[in-house]
Coordinates of C-alpha atoms in Angstrom, one line a residue:
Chain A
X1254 CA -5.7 17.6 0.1
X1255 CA -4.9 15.3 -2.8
X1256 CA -8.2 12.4 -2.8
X1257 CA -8.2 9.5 -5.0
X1258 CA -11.7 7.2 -5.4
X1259 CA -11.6 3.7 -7.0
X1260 CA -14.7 3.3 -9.4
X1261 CA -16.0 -0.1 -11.0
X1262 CA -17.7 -3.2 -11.3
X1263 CA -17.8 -5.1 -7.9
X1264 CA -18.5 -8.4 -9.3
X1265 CA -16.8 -9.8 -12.3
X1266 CA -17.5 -13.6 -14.3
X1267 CA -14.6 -16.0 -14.1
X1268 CA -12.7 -15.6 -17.0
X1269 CA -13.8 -11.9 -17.5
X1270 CA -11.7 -8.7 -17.4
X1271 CA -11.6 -6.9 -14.2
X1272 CA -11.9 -2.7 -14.9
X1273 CA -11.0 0.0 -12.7
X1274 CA -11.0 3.5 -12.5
X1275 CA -9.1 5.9 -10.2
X1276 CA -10.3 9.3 -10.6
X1277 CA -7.7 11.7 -8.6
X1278 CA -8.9 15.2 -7.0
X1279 CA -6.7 17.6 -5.5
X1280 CA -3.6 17.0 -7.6
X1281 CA -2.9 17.0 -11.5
X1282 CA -0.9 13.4 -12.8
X1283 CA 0.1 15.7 -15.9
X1284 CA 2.1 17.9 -13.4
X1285 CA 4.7 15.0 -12.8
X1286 CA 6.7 13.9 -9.3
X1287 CA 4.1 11.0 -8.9
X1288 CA 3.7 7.4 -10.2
X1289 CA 0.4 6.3 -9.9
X1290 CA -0.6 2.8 -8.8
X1291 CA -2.4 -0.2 -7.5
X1292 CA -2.3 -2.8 -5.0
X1293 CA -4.9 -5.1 -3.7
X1294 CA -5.3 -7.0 -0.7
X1295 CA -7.2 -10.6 -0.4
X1296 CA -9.9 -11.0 1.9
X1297 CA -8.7 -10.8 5.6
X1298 CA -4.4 -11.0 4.2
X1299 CA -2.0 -8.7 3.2
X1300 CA -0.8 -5.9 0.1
X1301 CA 0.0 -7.0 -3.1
X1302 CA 1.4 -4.6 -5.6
X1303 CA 0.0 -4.8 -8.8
X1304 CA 1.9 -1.7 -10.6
X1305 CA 2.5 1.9 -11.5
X1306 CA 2.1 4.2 -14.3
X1307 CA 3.9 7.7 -14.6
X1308 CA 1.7 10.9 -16.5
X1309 CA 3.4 10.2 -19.5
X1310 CA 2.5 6.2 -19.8
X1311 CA 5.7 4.4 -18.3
X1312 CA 4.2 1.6 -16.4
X1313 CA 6.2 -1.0 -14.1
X1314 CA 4.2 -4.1 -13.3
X1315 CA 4.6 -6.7 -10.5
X1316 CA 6.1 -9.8 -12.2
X1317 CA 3.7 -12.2 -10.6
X1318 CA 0.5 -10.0 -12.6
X1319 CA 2.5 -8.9 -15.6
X1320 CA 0.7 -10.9 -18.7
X1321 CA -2.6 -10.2 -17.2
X1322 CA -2.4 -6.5 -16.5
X1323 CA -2.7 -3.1 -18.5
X1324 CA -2.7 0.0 -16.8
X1325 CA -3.4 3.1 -18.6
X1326 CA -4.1 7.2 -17.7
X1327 CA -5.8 10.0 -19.2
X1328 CA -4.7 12.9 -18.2
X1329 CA -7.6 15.0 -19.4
X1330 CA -9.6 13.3 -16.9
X1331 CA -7.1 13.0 -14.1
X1332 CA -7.8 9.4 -14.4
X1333 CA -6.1 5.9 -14.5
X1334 CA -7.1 2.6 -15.0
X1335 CA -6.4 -0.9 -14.4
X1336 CA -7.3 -3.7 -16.4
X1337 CA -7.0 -7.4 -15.0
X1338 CA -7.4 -10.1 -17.6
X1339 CA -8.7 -13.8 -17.4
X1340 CA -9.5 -13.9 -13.8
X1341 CA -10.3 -16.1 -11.3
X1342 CA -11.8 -15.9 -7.8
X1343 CA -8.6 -15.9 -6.8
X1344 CA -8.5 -12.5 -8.0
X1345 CA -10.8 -11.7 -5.9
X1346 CA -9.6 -8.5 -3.3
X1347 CA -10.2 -5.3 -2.3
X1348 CA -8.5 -2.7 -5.1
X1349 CA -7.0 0.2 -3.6
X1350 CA -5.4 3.1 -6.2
X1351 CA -2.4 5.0 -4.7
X1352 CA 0.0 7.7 -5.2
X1353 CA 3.8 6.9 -5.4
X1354 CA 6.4 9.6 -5.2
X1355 CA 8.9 9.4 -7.8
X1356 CA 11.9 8.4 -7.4
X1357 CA 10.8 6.3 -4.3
X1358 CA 8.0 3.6 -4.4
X1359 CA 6.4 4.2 -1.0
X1360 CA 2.5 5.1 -0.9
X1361 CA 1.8 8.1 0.4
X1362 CA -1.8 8.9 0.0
X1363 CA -4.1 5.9 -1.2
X1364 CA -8.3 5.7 -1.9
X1365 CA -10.4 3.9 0.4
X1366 CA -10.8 0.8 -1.6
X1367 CA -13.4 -1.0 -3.6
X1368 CA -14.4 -4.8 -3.3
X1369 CA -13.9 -6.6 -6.6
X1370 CA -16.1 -10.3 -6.1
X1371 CA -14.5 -13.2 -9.2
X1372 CA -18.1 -15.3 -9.2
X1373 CA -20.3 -16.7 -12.0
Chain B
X507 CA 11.5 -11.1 -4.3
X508 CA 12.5 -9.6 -0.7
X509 CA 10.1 -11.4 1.7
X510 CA 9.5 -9.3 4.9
X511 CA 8.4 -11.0 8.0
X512 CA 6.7 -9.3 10.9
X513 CA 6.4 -10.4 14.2
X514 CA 4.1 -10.9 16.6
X515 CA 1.6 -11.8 14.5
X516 CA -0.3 -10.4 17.0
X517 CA 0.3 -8.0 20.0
X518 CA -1.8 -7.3 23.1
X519 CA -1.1 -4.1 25.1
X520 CA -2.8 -1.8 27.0
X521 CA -3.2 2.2 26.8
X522 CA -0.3 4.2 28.1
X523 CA 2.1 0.8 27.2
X524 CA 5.1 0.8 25.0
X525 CA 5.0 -1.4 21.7
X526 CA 7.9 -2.7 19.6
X527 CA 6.6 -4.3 16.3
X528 CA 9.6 -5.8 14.4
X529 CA 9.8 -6.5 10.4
X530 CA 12.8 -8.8 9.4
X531 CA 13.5 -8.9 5.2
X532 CA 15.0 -11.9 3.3
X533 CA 18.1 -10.0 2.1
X534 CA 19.3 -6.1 2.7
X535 CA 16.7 -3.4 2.2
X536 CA 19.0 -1.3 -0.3
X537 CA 18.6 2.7 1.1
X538 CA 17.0 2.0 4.3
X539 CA 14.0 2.2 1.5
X540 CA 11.7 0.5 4.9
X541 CA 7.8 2.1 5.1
X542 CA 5.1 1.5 7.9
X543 CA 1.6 2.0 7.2
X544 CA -1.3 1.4 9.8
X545 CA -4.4 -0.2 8.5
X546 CA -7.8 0.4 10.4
X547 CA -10.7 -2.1 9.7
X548 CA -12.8 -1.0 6.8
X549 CA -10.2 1.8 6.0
X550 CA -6.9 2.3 3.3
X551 CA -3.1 2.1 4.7
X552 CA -2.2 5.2 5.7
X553 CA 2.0 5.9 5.3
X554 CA 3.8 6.1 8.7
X555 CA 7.4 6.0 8.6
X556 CA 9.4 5.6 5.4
X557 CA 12.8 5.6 4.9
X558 CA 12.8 3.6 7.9
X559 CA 12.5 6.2 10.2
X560 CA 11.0 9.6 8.8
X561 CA 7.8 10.3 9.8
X562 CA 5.1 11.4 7.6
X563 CA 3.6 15.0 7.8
X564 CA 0.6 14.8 10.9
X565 CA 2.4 11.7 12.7
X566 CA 2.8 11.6 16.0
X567 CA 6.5 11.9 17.5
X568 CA 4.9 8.5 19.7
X569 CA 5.6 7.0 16.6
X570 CA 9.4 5.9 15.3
X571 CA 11.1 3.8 13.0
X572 CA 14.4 2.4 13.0
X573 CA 16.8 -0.1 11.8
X574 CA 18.8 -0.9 8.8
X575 CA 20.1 -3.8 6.4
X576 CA 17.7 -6.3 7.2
X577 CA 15.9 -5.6 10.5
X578 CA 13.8 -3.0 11.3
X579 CA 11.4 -1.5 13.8
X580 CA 8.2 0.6 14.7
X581 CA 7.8 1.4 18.3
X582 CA 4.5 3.3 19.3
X583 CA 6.1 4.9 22.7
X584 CA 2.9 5.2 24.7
X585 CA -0.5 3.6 23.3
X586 CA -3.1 5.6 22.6
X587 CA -6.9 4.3 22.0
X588 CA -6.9 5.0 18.3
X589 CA -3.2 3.2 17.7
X590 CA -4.9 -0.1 17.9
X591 CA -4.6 -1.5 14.7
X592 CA -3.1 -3.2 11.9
X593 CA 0.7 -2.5 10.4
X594 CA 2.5 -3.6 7.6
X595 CA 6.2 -2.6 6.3
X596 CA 6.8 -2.5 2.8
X597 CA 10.0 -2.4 1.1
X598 CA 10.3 -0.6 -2.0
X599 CA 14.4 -0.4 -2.7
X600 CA 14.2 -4.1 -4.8
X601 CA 11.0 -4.8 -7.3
X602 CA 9.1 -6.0 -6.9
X603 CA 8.1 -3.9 -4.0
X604 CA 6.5 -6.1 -1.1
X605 CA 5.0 -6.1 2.0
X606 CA 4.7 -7.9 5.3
X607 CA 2.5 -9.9 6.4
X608 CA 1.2 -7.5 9.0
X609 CA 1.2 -7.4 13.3
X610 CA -2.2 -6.6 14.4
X611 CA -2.1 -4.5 17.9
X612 CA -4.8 -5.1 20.0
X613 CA -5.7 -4.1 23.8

């Protein structure tokens, strides 16, 4: 049973750089057929996708977040990150990490979620 | 961007009823490419339906998609306790890849 657990700060500064980890169990990214990737949804609205990386680095991002976001894996870790730069508390969301079949985009198993805060 | 719109906002049913949840896009879902998750408080999504009408592995047959082009549908055939929640539809044949704004089911 593939599990994946969002790790990281839960409050950031204004202005700061939001960092997250998704640390995957039950699956390997090396072993390919899955992007990797993370959405986040604003207190009490909807899903917002915030991008993808495959195992070997490719990485699509969401237009809307694409000059503030880096996401990176290491494979020797079964990990991937996101990084979210500059925010503001309108960045503020519950992070959810997710894995994406390839060749289709939908989201077929996702971690429970962690609460990021944007506050001084 | 494709904007999906789902309607009701909100739907209030009881156990043993029939629900029709409906997400309308902006422009043509290339592929039928058309998923449904359900979203209980506190919880992740969890994937439905996606090419608009395949059912994930451990889905209930109560629960089918349909539709095509720019109209869609999930219909829960009889309600069970643990059905009311949250659901969204996400596209993913046009990037960005977005979502609805969700229909929340309630009793």
């Amino acid at each position: 049973q593939v599990q994946l657990q969002e790790s990281g700060p839960g409050l950031v500064k204004p202005s700061q750089t939001l960092s997250l980890t998704c640390t995957v169990s039950g699956d390997s990214i090396r072993s390919g057929g899955y992007y990797w990737s993370w959405i986040r949804q604003h207190p009490g609205e909807g899903l917002e996708w915030i991008g993808y990386i495959y195992y070997s680095g490719g990485t699509y991002y969401n237009p809307s977040l694409r000059s503030r976001v880096t996401i990176s894996v290491d494979t020797s870790k079964n990990q991937f990150s996101l990084k979210l730069r500059s925010v503001t508390a309108a960045d503020t969301a519950v992070y959810y990490c997710a894995r994406v079949p390839t060749g289709t985009t939908f989201l077929d198993y996702w971690g429970q979620g962690t609460l990021v805060t944007v506050s001084s | 961007e494709i904007v999906l719109t789902q309607s009701p906002g909100t739907l209030s049913l009881s156990p043993g009823e029939r629900a029709t949840l409906s997400c309308r896009a902006s422009q043509s879902v290339s592929s039928s490419y058309l998923a449904w998750y359900q979203q209980k408080p506190g919880q992740a999504p969890r994937l439905l339906i996606y090419g608009a009408s395949s059912r994930t592995s451990g889905i209930p047959d109560r629960f089918s998609g349909s539709g095509s082009g720019t109209d869609f549908t999930l219909t829960i055939s009889r309600l069970e306790p643990e059905d009311f929640a949250v659901y969204y539809c996400q596209q993913y044949g046009s990037s960005p890849q977005t979502f609805g704004q969700g229909t929340k089911l309630e009793i």
